[in-house]
Coordinates of C-alpha atoms in Angstrom, one line a residue:
X604 CA -25.2 3.3 22.1
X605 CA -24.3 2.7 18.5
X606 CA -21.5 4.3 16.5
X607 CA -23.4 7.1 14.8
X608 CA -25.0 8.4 17.9
X609 CA -21.8 8.3 19.9
X610 CA -19.8 10.1 17.2
X611 CA -22.5 12.8 16.8
X612 CA -22.7 13.4 20.6
X613 CA -18.9 13.6 20.8
X614 CA -18.9 16.1 17.9
X615 CA -21.5 18.3 19.4
X616 CA -19.7 18.3 22.8
X617 CA -16.4 19.2 21.1
X618 CA -18.1 22.1 19.2
X619 CA -19.8 23.4 22.3
X620 CA -16.5 23.3 24.2
X621 CA -14.8 25.3 21.5
X622 CA -17.7 27.8 21.5
X623 CA -18.9 26.9 18.0
X624 CA -22.5 26.1 17.5
X625 CA -23.6 23.2 15.3
X626 CA -24.6 24.0 11.7
X627 CA -28.2 22.7 12.2
X628 CA -28.2 20.8 9.0
X629 CA -27.2 23.7 6.7
X630 CA -24.3 24.3 4.4
X631 CA -22.4 27.4 5.8
X632 CA -20.4 29.9 3.7
X633 CA -17.2 28.5 2.4
X634 CA -18.6 25.0 1.6
X635 CA -20.1 25.8 -1.8
X636 CA -17.9 23.2 -3.5
X637 CA -18.9 20.5 -1.1
X638 CA -22.6 21.4 -1.5
X639 CA -22.3 21.3 -5.3
X640 CA -20.5 17.9 -5.1
X641 CA -23.3 16.4 -2.9
X642 CA -25.9 17.7 -5.3
X643 CA -24.1 16.0 -8.2
X644 CA -23.8 12.8 -6.3
X645 CA -27.6 12.9 -5.5
X646 CA -28.3 13.4 -9.2
X647 CA -26.4 10.2 -10.0
X648 CA -28.1 8.3 -7.2
X649 CA -31.5 9.4 -8.6
X650 CA -30.5 7.9 -11.9
X651 CA -29.8 4.7 -10.2
X652 CA -33.0 4.8 -8.2
X653 CA -30.9 4.7 -5.0
X654 CA -31.3 6.4 -1.6
X655 CA -29.9 10.0 -1.6
X656 CA -27.6 11.8 0.8
X657 CA -30.3 13.7 2.7
X658 CA -28.9 14.4 6.2
X659 CA -26.3 16.9 7.1
X660 CA -25.1 16.0 10.6
X661 CA -22.5 18.8 10.7
X662 CA -21.0 21.2 8.1
X663 CA -18.1 23.6 8.5
X664 CA -15.5 25.1 6.2
X665 CA -13.0 22.4 7.3
X666 CA -15.2 19.3 7.6
X667 CA -18.6 18.0 7.0
X668 CA -20.4 14.8 8.1
X669 CA -23.3 13.6 6.0
X670 CA -25.5 10.5 5.8
X671 CA -28.4 8.7 4.2
X672 CA -31.4 8.7 6.5
X673 CA -32.0 5.2 7.6
X674 CA -35.3 5.8 9.2
X675 CA -34.2 4.6 12.7
X676 CA -33.2 7.9 14.3
X677 CA -32.6 11.6 13.8
X678 CA -28.9 10.7 13.3
X679 CA -28.4 7.8 10.9
X680 CA -26.5 5.0 12.5
X681 CA -25.9 2.6 9.6
X682 CA -23.8 4.9 7.4
X683 CA -21.7 8.1 7.4
X684 CA -19.8 10.2 5.0
X685 CA -17.0 12.3 6.5
X686 CA -15.4 15.0 4.4
X687 CA -12.2 16.9 5.0
X688 CA -12.2 20.4 3.5
X689 CA -9.5 23.0 2.9
X690 CA -9.7 26.4 1.1
X691 CA -13.2 25.7 0.0
X692 CA -12.3 22.4 -1.7
X693 CA -12.7 18.7 -0.6
X694 CA -9.5 17.0 0.2
X695 CA -10.8 13.5 0.9
X696 CA -13.9 11.7 2.2
X697 CA -14.6 8.4 3.9
X698 CA -17.9 6.6 3.4
X699 CA -18.6 3.9 6.0
X700 CA -21.6 1.6 6.2
X701 CA -22.9 -1.3 8.3
X702 CA -25.9 -1.6 5.9
X703 CA -24.0 -3.1 3.0
X704 CA -27.0 -2.6 0.6
X705 CA -26.1 1.1 0.6
X706 CA -22.4 0.6 -0.2
X707 CA -22.5 -0.1 -4.0
X708 CA -24.7 2.8 -5.3
X709 CA -23.4 5.5 -3.0
X710 CA -19.7 4.5 -3.5
X711 CA -20.2 4.5 -7.3
X712 CA -21.9 7.9 -7.2
X713 CA -19.2 9.4 -5.0
X714 CA -16.4 8.1 -7.2
X715 CA -18.0 9.2 -10.4
X716 CA -18.7 12.7 -9.2
X717 CA -15.2 13.1 -7.9
X718 CA -13.3 11.5 -10.9
X719 CA -15.5 12.4 -13.8
X720 CA -15.8 8.8 -14.8
X721 CA -19.2 8.4 -16.5
X722 CA -19.1 4.6 -17.0
X723 CA -21.1 3.7 -13.9
X724 CA -21.1 0.0 -14.9
X725 CA -17.3 0.0 -14.8
X726 CA -17.3 1.6 -11.4
X727 CA -19.9 -0.8 -10.1
X728 CA -17.7 -3.8 -11.2
X729 CA -14.8 -2.3 -9.2
X730 CA -16.8 -1.6 -6.1
X731 CA -18.6 -4.9 -6.3
X732 CA -15.3 -6.7 -5.9
X733 CA -14.8 -5.4 -2.3
X734 CA -18.5 -5.6 -1.4
X735 CA -18.6 -9.3 -2.5
X736 CA -15.4 -9.9 -0.4
X737 CA -17.1 -8.5 2.7
X738 CA -20.3 -10.4 2.1
X739 CA -18.7 -13.8 1.4
X740 CA -16.1 -13.6 4.2
X741 CA -17.8 -11.5 7.0
X742 CA -15.2 -12.6 9.6
X743 CA -12.2 -11.7 7.6
X744 CA -11.0 -8.1 7.7
X745 CA -9.0 -6.3 5.0
X746 CA -7.6 -2.8 4.7
X747 CA -5.7 -0.8 2.0
X748 CA -2.9 1.5 3.2
X749 CA -4.2 5.0 2.5
X750 CA -1.9 7.6 1.0
X751 CA -3.6 10.9 2.0
X752 CA -1.6 13.2 -0.2
X753 CA -3.6 14.6 -3.2
X754 CA -2.4 13.9 -6.7
X755 CA -3.6 14.6 -10.2
X756 CA -6.2 11.8 -10.1
X757 CA -8.8 10.5 -7.7
X758 CA -7.7 7.5 -5.7
X759 CA -9.9 5.0 -3.9
X760 CA -9.1 2.7 -1.0
X761 CA -11.2 0.1 0.8
X762 CA -11.3 -1.4 4.3
X763 CA -13.6 -3.9 6.1
X764 CA -13.5 -4.5 9.8
X765 CA -15.9 -7.0 11.5
X766 CA -17.1 -6.0 14.9
X767 CA -15.1 -2.8 14.8
X768 CA -16.6 -1.2 17.8
X769 CA -17.2 -4.4 19.8
X770 CA -20.9 -4.2 19.3
X771 CA -21.3 -7.0 16.8
X772 CA -21.6 -4.6 13.8
X773 CA -19.4 -4.9 10.8
X774 CA -18.2 -1.8 8.9
X775 CA -17.2 -1.5 5.2
X776 CA -15.4 1.8 4.3
X777 CA -14.4 3.5 1.1
X778 CA -11.9 6.3 1.3
X779 CA -11.8 8.7 -1.6
X780 CA -8.8 11.0 -2.1
X781 CA -9.7 14.0 -4.3
X782 CA -7.4 15.4 -7.0
X783 CA -5.7 18.6 -6.3
X784 CA -8.1 21.5 -7.1
X785 CA -6.3 22.5 -10.3
X786 CA -6.7 18.9 -11.5
X787 CA -10.4 18.6 -10.7
X788 CA -12.4 17.9 -13.9
X789 CA -9.5 16.3 -15.8
X790 CA -10.9 12.9 -15.1
X791 CA -9.5 9.5 -14.1
X792 CA -9.5 7.4 -11.0
X793 CA -7.0 5.0 -9.6
X794 CA -7.5 2.1 -7.2
X795 CA -4.0 1.2 -5.9
X796 CA -3.2 -2.5 -5.8
X797 CA -3.1 -4.0 -2.3
X798 CA 0.4 -4.1 -0.9
X799 CA 1.8 -7.7 -0.8
X800 CA 5.4 -6.6 -0.2
X801 CA 7.2 -8.4 2.6
X802 CA 10.2 -6.7 4.1
X803 CA 13.2 -9.0 4.4
X804 CA 14.3 -10.0 7.9
X805 CA 18.0 -9.4 8.3
X806 CA 18.9 -12.4 10.5
X807 CA 22.7 -12.3 9.8
X808 CA 22.3 -15.6 8.1
X809 CA 23.1 -15.8 4.4
X810 CA 21.1 -19.0 3.8
X811 CA 18.2 -17.1 2.4
X812 CA 20.2 -14.4 0.6
X813 CA 18.9 -11.7 2.9
X814 CA 22.1 -10.8 4.6
X815 CA 23.6 -7.5 3.6
X816 CA 27.0 -7.1 5.4
X817 CA 27.4 -3.4 4.7
X818 CA 25.0 -0.6 5.7
X819 CA 27.1 2.4 4.8
X820 CA 28.4 2.8 8.3
X821 CA 25.0 3.4 9.9
X822 CA 25.3 0.4 12.3
X823 CA 27.0 0.0 15.7
X824 CA 29.6 -2.7 16.1
X825 CA 30.7 -4.0 19.5
X826 CA 34.0 -5.9 19.7
X827 CA 34.7 -8.1 22.7
X828 CA 38.4 -8.5 21.9
X829 CA 40.5 -6.0 23.8
X830 CA 42.1 -3.2 21.8
X831 CA 45.0 -3.1 21.1
X832 CA 45.6 -6.9 20.7
X833 CA 47.4 -8.3 23.8
X834 CA 50.3 -9.6 21.8
X835 CA 50.8 -6.6 19.6
X836 CA 53.6 -4.0 19.7
X837 CA 51.0 -1.4 20.6
X838 CA 50.0 -3.4 23.6
X839 CA 53.7 -3.6 24.7
X840 CA 53.9 0.1 24.6
X841 CA 50.6 0.5 26.4
X842 CA 51.9 -1.7 29.3
X843 CA 55.1 0.4 29.8

């Protein structure tokens, strides 16, 4: 069974276990912001003559799972958009595809609708960088470290994992962190630079300049020499 079918069955079982019925492809009360956002994304996709988000796998006030119908099954298996909602607003979403042809237009539309950035060519250039990397090096994974806290601008992160579910299928993911609700509409989007920082290894050797002898008393020192010193006056008193 492929990824999309497995996740959908798991979701339905979880909802039945909790006594909540699936949403049957409809937007329930409390998800108006998400519904409006998807409508805006689809308008952008129509402008780009790209496939639209036309399948609601599940929708609830706290999360929604959407997809572009891939024509292979009732539950699309080549792509998925997972939204996290809170208080009627979208906190974040992840867009994952195994069909890389879908990645560029849908990612651009999602980022534009979230950030207010209207220069689609600029966004295409940004997304294309990661898409090209996945296409040219299909066996090499990469992954940004996602900061999930919301800020005053939209933030975008990317990840690529070949054979992620051990079924021979490679997945490319875009994670979009939405601005806080009060900052929505102010515009702007940030793609944090990949982290290349290397933490120093404190090997108690000063040859590489990485030895710091003091740590503000937070370390534990063990002394093998008896205390007090055997030939000290204190030791003489101790032996009496």
